[in-house]
Amino acid sequence: MASENTRKWAIIPEPNSMTVGEGTVLLPYAGRVNESIAIGDGDFLLAHQLVADIRSATGTDWDIATGDMWSGFIRLRIADSWDFDSQDGGTAGAYTLTINTDGITITGCDFEGVRNGVQTLRQLIRQNGAVLPELQIADAPACQIRGYYLDATRGRVPTLAWLKQWADKLCLYKYNQLQLYIEHTFAFDGMSETWRGSSPLTPADTLEFDQYCANLGIELVPSVSTFGHQYVAMRTQELRELGEFPEDADRPFSFIERMRHHTLNVADDRAFAFSAQLVDSYLQLFRSKRFNICADETFDLGKGKSKQEAQRVGVAALYATYVGKLCEHLSQQGREPMFWGDIAIEMPEILETLPNNVTLLNWQYEPEATDEKIQLVAQAGAKQIVCPAVWGWNALLPRIDDAWNNIARIARYGIDCGAEGMLVTDWGDFGHVNDPRMAVPGMIFGAQYAWNPAGDTAENDLLERISRVEYGDCSARFVVLLRNASAQAVFTWRELVEYLELDDGTGNCNTDVAQTIPCLADRLVDHLSDCGNAMTVREARNRMMRNMATTIERIPQANRALQQCMVDIAPIAAHMGNPGITAAVRIAMEGQLLLNRVGFALAEAHDVRDAHDAGDWRPSDYRALARELECWCEAYAKEWNATSQPSELHRIQETVWKAADELRRISK
């Protein structure tokens, strides 16, 4: 097997078994792909994928045929029998690929196996053009379910065109499941007050996308919030009475409160009717038998309208009864329920009540997560899918190191504990400021470790391979530089939102926001007892910025490093031929430079540091910085439109404008 260090090409996920010969194989200038009808690919999509990549890489047009009367330099077929087993003893998705002077043959044990082999060949063609290496691969996935979970509700609703592009990319890296997270951004009948102004997805969108995914060998699984995360619905005139705290429905919108206050009052019989209506109407649009009811982060359960019932039966029983009822409702319709496992794991007695056909989605996002929670579910005998994250939320630049540590670790735990698969999550907390294209490295981490968790252990090596395979970067430095740039995020979107939302609009501290900030949460009660009144917004912001003093000191150095990353990455990006990702990365880096400068300016305004002690760099005057922010925001909005509907872009713009106004205010 040739060493990775001697090759200029790579395959992701890394195959389980690969033998590379000494020679090369020249693709004919007028070739043909022969795809067996037995594969079940009615539109010959797999053959068309190969023809499209051959045309793009070599400029030549190939033919497509089927049947034994037609020759084909590339042959796609189903095995008559199969004797190659994957790591877990199964064969689903397995394939062999042979490239020699006689031609190229991909043999799969099923449609998915052929599809997976085709994706491997496509990667080789994209990197090598018409001259391919002689090789033989025998390959199969470790995880039978290799899924991706995309937030399509917390601010950013993707366009259907971009969703199709994303499905194409998931297919290339051998994913076989996709879920879209929906709270209020679907045009359910009778709920226009909930979804108005959010650019909601429609039934027609879903039917079209479901078919598109199915053709690619990807199962599109319906996922909709049915218990917690009902923030927008619970603020409407028509539905607010179903929430735990209807009296708070008219509070000003808050990114932070949206993450915390959103739970149905399940002691009210109308709540189940509401959830069942969502489930029943949504499931009819999907061919999948699986259904994710979410049911996570029910923070308010038993604290508001349901408090009396919770005191009578217990919060765990209240939760388990409602989730169990929803699962039974789905089971009666021949569906397989799934839900997030955070509440059940916090209250292990719930695990004992789960029906046998329910799958727990066991999410853990810590970079240094242990296997304790995964072991707990396994020991309870419950079915589970492990769920790490791409670590893009609340940030303009992806936290690539955190994603790698989290995904690689969770994948191995899942395999060791017999999990049914892995679902890589991509969240958009705080308005989904993170461009979805920034998640590509994390998505590919998930592809690698769900397929072959033991196949790649060095982060830098995987980053270099992603640069080559995904971005066509011959220098193999693009993703490494993106990782280095993300490490320079000192004052992030999260800190900016926290700072601004500490103001409750009356000059006092928003305690719901303050409770999410560790340096303030412990101080709130003490301050009230010491002073006899609530903490003011000025006091809260002072404390927040002082707590960041050591971090703020890094900003001049961080911005110099970030600017150097921009200089280094520009010529690489110029040769990649991908202007979309080039623009997205440039906007993200410029935005982080500005956020760092805003953090530095706010620290000065709160007397956290002496302006004369700023070394060889300090922010521009506050008004000039405000104008730069506003100009950047316009460029950001244009890039938003490349992937997303208008949805809640206005909330991000309003946050940037508030920051600019604050800078002008403190300049006086």
XYZ file of C-alpha atoms in Angstrom:
668
model
C 0.000 0.000 0.000
C 1.486 3.303 -1.023
C 2.183 5.769 1.745
C -0.156 8.774 2.100
C 2.971 10.941 2.106
C 3.870 9.868 -1.448
C 0.425 10.511 -2.957
C -1.179 13.693 -4.139
C -4.679 12.261 -3.730
C -6.826 11.015 -0.890
C -10.147 9.310 -0.226
C -12.602 10.369 2.480
C -13.758 8.355 4.338
C -10.541 6.351 4.305
C -11.284 2.832 3.018
C -10.952 -0.156 5.332
C -8.773 -2.053 2.874
C -6.870 -0.561 -0.063
C -3.999 -1.873 -2.154
C -2.387 0.630 -4.516
C -0.371 -0.693 -7.444
C 2.634 0.784 -9.180
C 0.926 1.681 -12.436
C -1.709 4.095 -13.656
C -4.825 3.766 -15.780
C -5.709 6.255 -18.526
C -9.409 6.900 -18.971
C -10.482 6.677 -22.650
C -11.472 9.941 -24.284
C -14.735 8.347 -25.468
C -15.749 5.897 -22.802
C -18.927 4.452 -21.376
C -20.377 3.694 -17.956
C -22.383 0.476 -17.913
C -24.752 0.439 -14.932
C -26.614 -2.780 -14.201
C -30.379 -2.475 -14.039
C -30.262 -4.754 -10.986
C -28.843 -1.884 -8.911
C -32.297 -0.299 -8.792
C -31.115 3.157 -9.810
C -34.093 3.983 -12.019
C -32.718 7.236 -13.448
C -29.136 5.923 -13.708
C -28.123 8.742 -11.357
C -24.894 7.008 -10.338
C -23.733 6.710 -13.921
C -24.661 10.329 -14.545
C -22.636 11.400 -11.480
C -19.556 9.733 -12.927
C -20.099 11.156 -16.411
C -20.492 14.661 -14.972
C -17.254 14.395 -12.975
C -15.360 12.957 -15.951
C -16.558 15.861 -18.081
C -15.567 18.384 -15.425
C -12.120 16.850 -14.834
C -11.177 15.898 -18.404
C -13.453 17.813 -20.745
C -14.607 14.602 -22.468
C -18.161 13.277 -22.821
C -18.956 9.683 -21.916
C -21.861 7.460 -22.814
C -24.171 5.517 -20.468
C -25.657 2.078 -21.098
C -27.039 -0.960 -19.311
C -27.166 -4.659 -20.131
C -24.562 -7.291 -21.068
C -24.682 -6.432 -24.778
C -22.955 -3.094 -24.115
C -19.334 -2.694 -23.143
C -18.299 -0.221 -20.489
C -14.874 0.896 -19.299
C -16.561 1.620 -15.972
C -18.888 -1.143 -14.818
C -21.338 -0.837 -11.953
C -22.951 -4.023 -10.703
C -24.577 -5.859 -7.801
C -22.759 -8.896 -6.406
C -24.361 -12.309 -6.872
C -22.992 -13.209 -3.428
C -21.000 -11.334 -0.831
C -18.191 -12.435 1.448
C -16.712 -9.120 2.621
C -17.959 -8.033 6.050
C -17.807 -4.589 7.624
C -16.345 -3.986 11.073
C -19.629 -4.685 12.844
C -20.325 -7.894 10.946
C -22.857 -6.439 8.511
C -22.685 -5.948 4.775
C -25.123 -3.090 4.041
C -23.327 -0.377 2.102
C -20.258 -2.526 1.352
C -18.494 -2.384 -2.004
C -15.346 -3.279 -3.888
C -13.587 -1.043 -6.390
C -10.989 -2.283 -8.841
C -9.024 -0.009 -11.199
C -6.674 -1.710 -13.677
C -5.840 -1.688 -17.366
C -8.916 -3.818 -18.102
C -11.177 -1.065 -16.800
C -12.922 -0.064 -13.600
C -15.410 -2.225 -11.743
C -17.540 -1.249 -8.754
C -19.440 -4.080 -7.117
C -21.848 -3.439 -4.272
C -23.789 -5.780 -2.046
C -26.815 -3.483 -2.535
C -27.741 -0.121 -4.076
C -26.076 1.744 -1.224
C -22.889 -0.254 -1.699
C -22.682 0.649 -5.387
C -23.491 4.270 -4.510
C -20.658 4.325 -1.963
C -18.185 2.858 -4.443
C -19.185 5.435 -7.040
C -18.464 8.243 -4.557
C -14.971 6.875 -3.970
C -14.327 6.792 -7.708
C -15.709 10.316 -8.121
C -13.227 11.607 -5.549
C -10.363 9.938 -7.409
C -11.482 11.380 -10.756
C -11.818 14.875 -9.302
C -8.237 14.780 -8.021
C -6.496 12.817 -10.787
C -8.413 13.639 -13.940
C -7.953 11.098 -16.727
C -5.014 9.268 -15.114
C -6.104 7.110 -12.179
C -3.956 4.932 -9.904
C -4.159 1.177 -10.147
C -5.812 0.007 -6.971
C -8.163 -2.420 -5.300
C -10.506 -1.457 -2.462
C -12.747 -3.575 -0.238
C -14.771 -1.270 1.957
C -17.788 -1.098 4.253
C -19.066 1.291 6.930
C -18.709 0.873 10.675
C -22.029 2.691 11.302
C -25.098 1.657 9.369
C -26.757 5.035 10.035
C -24.547 7.969 9.058
C -26.714 11.028 9.413
C -26.511 14.807 9.363
C -28.798 17.127 11.314
C -29.180 20.649 9.929
C -30.832 23.476 11.856
C -33.401 25.076 9.547
C -35.308 27.068 12.137
C -33.301 29.334 14.461
C -32.854 32.170 12.028
C -31.738 30.645 8.739
C -34.033 28.727 6.390
C -31.990 27.275 3.501
C -33.155 27.641 -0.072
C -34.289 24.451 -1.749
C -31.507 24.851 -4.309
C -28.874 24.983 -1.570
C -30.425 22.030 0.282
C -30.008 19.986 -2.894
C -26.367 21.065 -3.137
C -25.863 20.022 0.470
C -27.501 16.631 -0.159
C -25.131 16.156 -3.125
C -22.193 16.826 -0.821
C -23.498 14.452 1.852
C -23.816 11.782 -0.820
C -20.220 12.338 -1.976
C -19.028 11.581 1.567
C -21.325 8.541 1.931
C -23.910 9.896 4.385
C -27.205 8.039 4.171
C -29.531 10.084 6.393
C -30.474 13.763 6.722
C -32.791 15.558 9.132
C -33.844 19.211 9.094
C -34.584 20.787 12.458
C -37.967 22.559 12.436
C -39.625 24.623 15.165
C -41.729 27.336 13.520
C -40.329 27.484 9.988
C -42.735 25.126 8.249
C -45.972 26.305 6.651
C -48.364 24.127 8.652
C -52.041 24.722 7.906
C -53.756 26.852 10.531
C -50.470 28.133 12.001
C -49.718 31.172 9.866
C -49.297 33.371 12.948
C -46.407 31.121 13.964
C -44.560 30.896 10.655
C -45.356 34.276 9.106
C -42.276 36.239 8.073
C -39.929 33.271 8.543
C -39.643 32.184 4.870
C -41.055 28.778 5.844
C -40.473 25.564 3.971
C -43.620 24.212 2.320
C -45.127 20.789 1.645
C -44.111 21.117 -2.024
C -40.500 21.834 -0.986
C -40.511 18.767 1.234
C -41.964 16.395 -1.352
C -39.426 17.538 -3.936
C -36.495 17.344 -1.530
C -37.565 13.963 -0.171
C -37.513 12.556 -3.704
C -34.170 14.230 -4.429
C -32.600 12.710 -1.313
C -34.055 9.277 -2.026
C -32.471 9.277 -5.484
C -29.109 9.943 -3.796
C -29.544 7.096 -1.329
C -30.215 9.493 1.551
C -33.151 8.969 3.914
C -34.819 12.298 4.709
C -36.214 11.867 8.225
C -38.922 14.242 9.491
C -37.943 16.147 12.625
C -40.115 18.741 14.353
C -40.261 20.142 17.884
C -43.324 18.768 19.663
C -42.610 19.567 23.342
C -39.780 21.995 24.093
C -38.394 24.697 21.801
C -41.777 26.259 21.059
C -40.598 29.827 21.688
C -42.152 31.418 18.597
C -45.417 29.463 18.769
C -45.825 30.204 22.472
C -45.532 33.958 21.752
C -48.486 34.014 19.344
C -51.955 35.208 20.273
C -53.528 31.911 19.230
C -51.184 29.468 20.994
C -49.660 31.283 23.958
C -52.075 29.693 26.435
C -50.473 26.317 25.712
C -47.133 27.455 27.155
C -45.795 27.190 30.688
C -45.525 30.986 31.007
C -48.138 32.669 28.779
C -47.718 35.863 30.810
C -44.244 36.298 29.275
C -45.408 36.005 25.672
C -45.099 39.733 24.992
C -41.566 40.199 26.291
C -39.150 41.603 23.688
C -37.591 38.989 21.401
C -34.321 37.595 22.732
C -31.914 35.145 21.112
C -30.958 33.921 24.572
C -34.480 33.581 25.945
C -35.406 31.694 22.774
C -32.973 29.002 23.867
C -34.484 28.704 27.348
C -38.212 29.522 27.507
C -40.233 27.483 25.081
C -41.967 24.531 26.751
C -45.522 23.300 26.265
C -47.755 22.931 29.318
C -48.369 19.217 28.885
C -50.771 19.172 31.809
C -53.207 20.839 29.399
C -54.935 18.287 27.136
C -54.801 20.787 24.287
C -51.019 20.434 24.200
C -51.172 16.848 22.976
C -53.717 17.749 20.318
C -51.323 20.473 19.119
C -48.319 18.113 18.998
C -50.296 15.316 17.350
C -51.470 17.700 14.635
C -47.861 18.640 13.865
C -46.837 14.996 13.736
C -49.771 13.761 11.674
C -49.547 16.438 9.007
C -45.746 16.394 8.740
C -45.220 12.633 8.477
C -47.446 12.386 5.405
C -44.836 14.282 3.375
C -41.987 11.773 3.930
C -41.322 8.228 2.773
C -39.205 7.492 5.861
C -40.745 5.377 8.614
C -38.661 7.203 11.217
C -39.879 10.365 12.958
C -37.931 12.607 15.350
C -40.211 14.350 17.877
C -37.183 16.165 19.437
C -38.565 16.659 23.030
C -35.280 18.141 24.288
C -34.373 20.916 26.740
C -37.810 21.193 28.360
C -36.351 23.665 30.864
C -39.687 25.129 31.994
C -41.444 21.819 32.567
C -43.162 21.783 35.953
C -42.246 25.390 36.724
C -45.227 27.291 35.311
C -48.720 26.162 34.405
C -47.854 22.490 34.972
C -46.294 23.056 38.394
C -49.215 21.605 40.339
C -49.323 18.461 38.195
C -45.540 18.090 38.418
C -45.725 18.278 42.208
C -48.353 15.538 42.154
C -46.657 13.027 39.831
C -43.079 14.294 39.534
C -41.344 16.054 36.646
C -39.823 12.829 35.306
C -43.213 11.118 35.177
C -44.781 14.162 33.550
C -42.105 14.140 30.851
C -42.119 10.365 30.328
C -45.911 10.177 30.096
C -46.101 12.859 27.418
C -43.205 11.534 25.336
C -44.511 7.999 25.685
C -47.930 9.101 24.478
C -46.401 10.769 21.408
C -44.271 7.695 20.686
C -47.309 5.433 20.943
C -49.218 7.755 18.644
C -46.459 7.348 16.046
C -46.153 3.603 16.581
C -49.835 3.130 15.876
C -49.209 4.649 12.458
C -46.330 2.311 11.695
C -43.609 4.872 12.457
C -40.410 4.476 14.464
C -40.093 7.304 17.025
C -36.838 9.088 17.807
C -36.190 11.847 20.344
C -33.263 13.680 21.929
C -31.993 11.936 25.042
C -30.872 14.782 27.301
C -33.892 14.752 29.644
C -34.126 10.953 29.812
C -30.428 10.712 30.693
C -30.769 13.361 33.414
C -33.672 11.341 34.860
C -32.607 7.702 34.261
C -35.919 6.346 35.509
C -37.336 7.529 32.185
C -35.073 5.084 30.318
C -36.924 2.188 31.921
C -40.232 3.340 30.435
C -39.157 3.646 26.791
C -40.985 1.465 24.250
C -38.771 -1.023 22.404
C -39.132 0.708 19.037
C -37.919 4.111 20.258
C -34.430 5.381 19.399
C -32.717 7.789 21.770
C -30.620 10.508 20.094
C -27.798 10.801 22.604
C -26.174 14.204 22.069
C -22.884 15.228 23.653
C -20.983 18.201 22.318
C -18.070 18.603 24.728
C -14.696 18.258 22.974
C -13.501 16.122 25.885
C -16.752 14.188 26.389
C -16.572 10.855 28.181
C -18.537 7.715 27.308
C -20.555 7.781 30.558
C -23.895 8.829 29.020
C -23.525 6.474 26.069
C -22.713 3.596 28.420
C -25.730 4.487 30.568
C -28.135 4.165 27.653
C -26.459 0.974 26.418
C -26.714 -0.627 29.861
C -30.408 0.276 29.990
C -30.876 -1.721 26.805
C -32.279 1.261 24.858
C -31.558 1.847 21.183
C -29.412 4.911 20.595
C -27.735 6.981 17.931
C -24.783 9.056 19.127
C -24.800 12.742 18.193
C -21.692 14.973 18.157
C -21.536 18.465 16.599
C -19.698 20.445 13.934
C -19.248 23.299 16.452
C -20.342 26.196 14.285
C -23.077 27.798 16.377
C -22.735 31.326 17.805
C -19.663 32.013 15.685
C -18.608 33.340 12.300
C -15.703 30.885 12.050
C -16.057 27.152 12.810
C -14.280 25.786 15.882
C -12.556 23.028 13.939
C -10.433 21.655 16.784
C -13.492 21.283 19.016
C -15.423 19.577 16.217
C -12.635 17.102 15.535
C -12.148 16.206 19.190
C -15.886 15.821 19.771
C -16.760 13.861 16.623
C -13.795 11.472 16.700
C -14.396 10.700 20.368
C -18.177 10.224 20.171
C -17.927 8.004 17.080
C -15.601 5.598 18.868
C -17.786 5.528 21.967
C -20.793 4.757 19.811
C -19.088 1.842 18.071
C -17.859 0.442 21.395
C -21.347 0.628 22.922
C -23.215 -0.838 19.972
C -25.000 2.359 18.884
C -27.093 2.075 15.740
C -25.275 4.951 14.106
C -24.156 8.555 14.347
C -26.034 11.802 13.633
C -23.724 14.812 13.233
C -25.495 17.989 14.335
C -25.179 21.487 12.890
C -26.975 24.064 15.062
C -27.729 27.746 14.524
C -28.233 29.184 18.004
C -28.460 32.989 18.300
C -29.809 33.623 14.814
C -27.720 31.129 12.851
C -25.006 33.668 12.131
C -22.747 30.774 11.093
C -22.688 30.325 7.313
C -23.629 26.666 6.612
C -20.668 26.354 4.257
C -18.386 26.800 7.250
C -19.599 23.421 8.555
C -18.041 21.406 5.720
C -14.878 20.341 7.632
C -16.978 19.173 10.582
C -19.369 17.360 8.255
C -16.426 15.529 6.688
C -15.070 14.630 10.133
C -18.410 12.941 10.705
C -18.171 11.109 7.382
C -14.715 9.781 8.255
C -15.443 8.619 11.776
C -18.893 7.147 11.153
C -17.402 5.071 8.352
C -13.990 4.156 9.712
C -13.376 5.453 13.266
C -10.016 3.704 13.493
C -8.838 4.768 10.057
C -7.514 8.232 10.815
C -6.181 9.489 14.119
C -4.186 12.611 13.246
C -6.217 15.815 12.984
C -3.716 17.674 10.818
C -3.530 14.796 8.354
C -7.326 14.782 8.005
C -7.383 18.570 7.560
C -4.869 18.258 4.730
C -6.905 15.502 3.084
C -10.065 17.607 3.313
C -8.200 20.480 1.658
C -7.294 18.234 -1.259
C -10.532 16.269 -1.698
C -13.152 18.904 -0.943
C -11.478 22.141 -1.949
C -9.060 21.033 -4.663
C -6.224 22.686 -2.754
C -2.920 21.253 -3.957
C -1.076 22.936 -1.086
C -3.295 21.048 1.414
C -3.270 24.130 3.686
C -6.719 25.665 3.229
C -8.518 23.975 6.132
C -5.484 24.272 8.412
C -5.507 28.040 7.850
C -9.257 28.156 8.454
C -8.664 26.295 11.718
C -5.898 28.706 12.689
C -8.153 31.685 11.909
C -10.942 30.343 14.108
C -8.523 30.166 17.037
C -8.264 33.976 16.895
C -11.922 34.519 17.807
C -11.627 36.349 21.127
C -14.840 38.385 21.320
C -17.431 36.309 19.484
C -20.995 36.698 18.273
C -22.135 35.031 21.491
C -20.434 37.633 23.682
C -21.846 40.460 21.575
C -25.395 39.093 21.890
C -24.971 38.566 25.625
C -23.653 42.095 26.123
C -26.506 43.689 24.190
C -29.286 41.509 25.600
C -28.281 42.221 29.202
C -30.341 45.379 28.711
C -34.008 44.552 29.440
C -35.073 47.811 27.800
C -35.650 49.673 31.081
C -32.044 50.153 32.159
C -32.099 47.095 34.377
C -30.339 43.809 33.907
C -32.240 41.080 32.067
C -31.912 38.350 34.692
C -32.860 35.572 32.275
C -29.880 36.548 30.154
C -27.589 37.095 33.138
C -28.341 33.612 34.432
C -26.758 32.158 31.279
C -23.468 34.027 31.899
C -21.472 32.241 34.637
C -19.772 35.346 36.007
C -23.178 36.975 36.527
C -25.366 34.036 37.525
C -23.667 33.576 40.902
C -23.680 37.295 41.588
C -27.367 38.081 40.979
C -28.700 36.864 44.339
C -25.745 38.298 46.267
C -26.216 41.693 44.640
C -29.904 41.783 45.523
C -29.230 40.926 49.159
C -26.327 43.406 49.412
C -28.006 46.350 47.692
C -31.682 45.606 48.096
C -32.383 46.195 44.393
C -31.817 44.595 41.013
C -28.484 44.824 39.235
C -28.467 47.575 36.607
C -27.479 46.863 33.051
C -24.366 49.000 33.510
C -23.296 46.939 36.518
C -23.942 43.677 34.692
C -21.978 44.744 31.634
C -19.120 46.017 33.766
C -18.864 42.653 35.485
C -19.069 40.759 32.212
C -16.300 42.784 30.576
C -14.072 42.676 33.661
C -14.420 38.913 33.699
C -13.123 38.925 30.116
C -10.148 41.185 30.894
C -7.483 38.520 30.449
C -9.103 37.349 27.228
C -9.432 40.899 25.890
C -5.677 41.376 26.306
C -5.200 38.833 23.490
C -7.082 40.858 20.883
C -4.209 42.865 19.322
C -2.158 39.700 18.897
C -5.168 37.688 17.743
C -6.095 40.213 15.074
C -2.566 40.308 13.736
C -2.618 36.507 13.490
C -6.044 36.585 11.851
C -4.891 39.137 9.290
C -1.911 36.909 8.489
C -4.278 33.963 7.948
C -6.210 36.129 5.503
C -3.007 36.956 3.633
C -1.935 33.299 3.516
C -5.291 31.889 2.482
C -6.030 34.385 -0.322
C -3.710 32.941 -3.035
C -4.767 29.393 -2.123
C -8.445 30.291 -2.452
C -7.779 32.061 -5.744
C -6.602 28.782 -7.294
C -9.414 26.602 -5.899
C -12.009 27.817 -8.385
C -14.709 28.057 -5.728
C -15.708 31.721 -5.401
C -18.611 30.872 -3.097
C -16.470 29.462 -0.294
C -13.807 32.116 -0.939
C -16.336 34.896 -0.329
C -17.873 33.129 2.682
C -14.483 32.696 4.354
C -13.420 36.275 3.639
C -16.655 37.697 5.081
C -16.356 35.493 8.169
C -12.746 36.506 8.816
C -13.445 40.208 8.281
C -16.421 39.929 10.615
C -14.337 38.312 13.349
C -11.698 41.029 13.034
C -14.455 43.573 13.667
C -15.976 41.614 16.560
C -12.586 41.484 18.251
C -12.233 45.235 17.828
C -15.742 45.772 19.240
C -14.811 43.704 22.294
C -11.669 45.768 22.753
C -13.631 49.022 22.432
C -16.240 47.904 24.966
C -13.505 46.904 27.386
C -12.089 50.406 27.126
C -15.513 51.942 27.629
C -15.949 49.950 30.841
C -12.457 50.901 32.065
C -11.342 47.289 31.914
C -7.983 48.354 30.518
C -5.980 51.515 30.076
C -6.194 52.775 26.523
C -2.536 53.830 26.775
C -1.584 50.208 27.499
C -2.793 48.892 24.148
C 0.654 48.167 22.778
C 1.097 48.784 19.077
C -2.578 48.367 18.198
C -5.866 49.786 19.468
C -9.344 50.173 17.975
C -10.165 52.977 15.593
C -12.390 55.657 17.005
C -15.783 54.257 17.961
C -17.770 56.018 15.253
C -15.469 54.799 12.511
C -15.752 51.269 13.905
C -19.555 51.582 13.902
C -19.491 52.522 10.236
C -17.227 49.586 9.408
C -19.641 47.231 11.169
C -22.568 48.522 9.157
C -20.714 48.170 5.853
C -19.643 44.636 6.770
C -23.234 43.754 7.611
C -24.352 44.659 4.099
C -21.715 42.346 2.597
C -22.718 39.620 5.051
C -26.361 39.920 3.978
C -25.398 39.334 0.344
C -23.565 36.143 1.281
C -26.555 35.038 3.377
C -28.645 35.093 0.210
C -26.297 32.632 -1.487
C -27.582 29.779 0.682
C -30.647 30.969 2.559
C -34.076 32.533 2.407
C -34.454 35.990 4.032
C -35.912 34.246 7.120
C -34.516 36.047 10.200
C -31.573 37.834 8.645
C -33.149 41.038 9.920
C -32.480 39.953 13.528
C -28.750 39.620 12.833
C -28.752 42.987 11.108
C -30.586 44.581 14.039
C -28.003 43.132 16.445
C -25.139 44.601 14.409
C -26.929 47.942 14.247
C -27.450 47.932 18.022
C -23.740 47.327 18.443
C -22.970 50.219 16.101
C -25.380 52.472 17.993
C -23.782 51.463 21.288
C -20.353 52.368 19.929
C -21.638 55.790 18.908
C -23.250 56.256 22.321
C -20.050 55.502 24.242
C -18.059 57.791 21.960
C -19.871 60.840 23.343
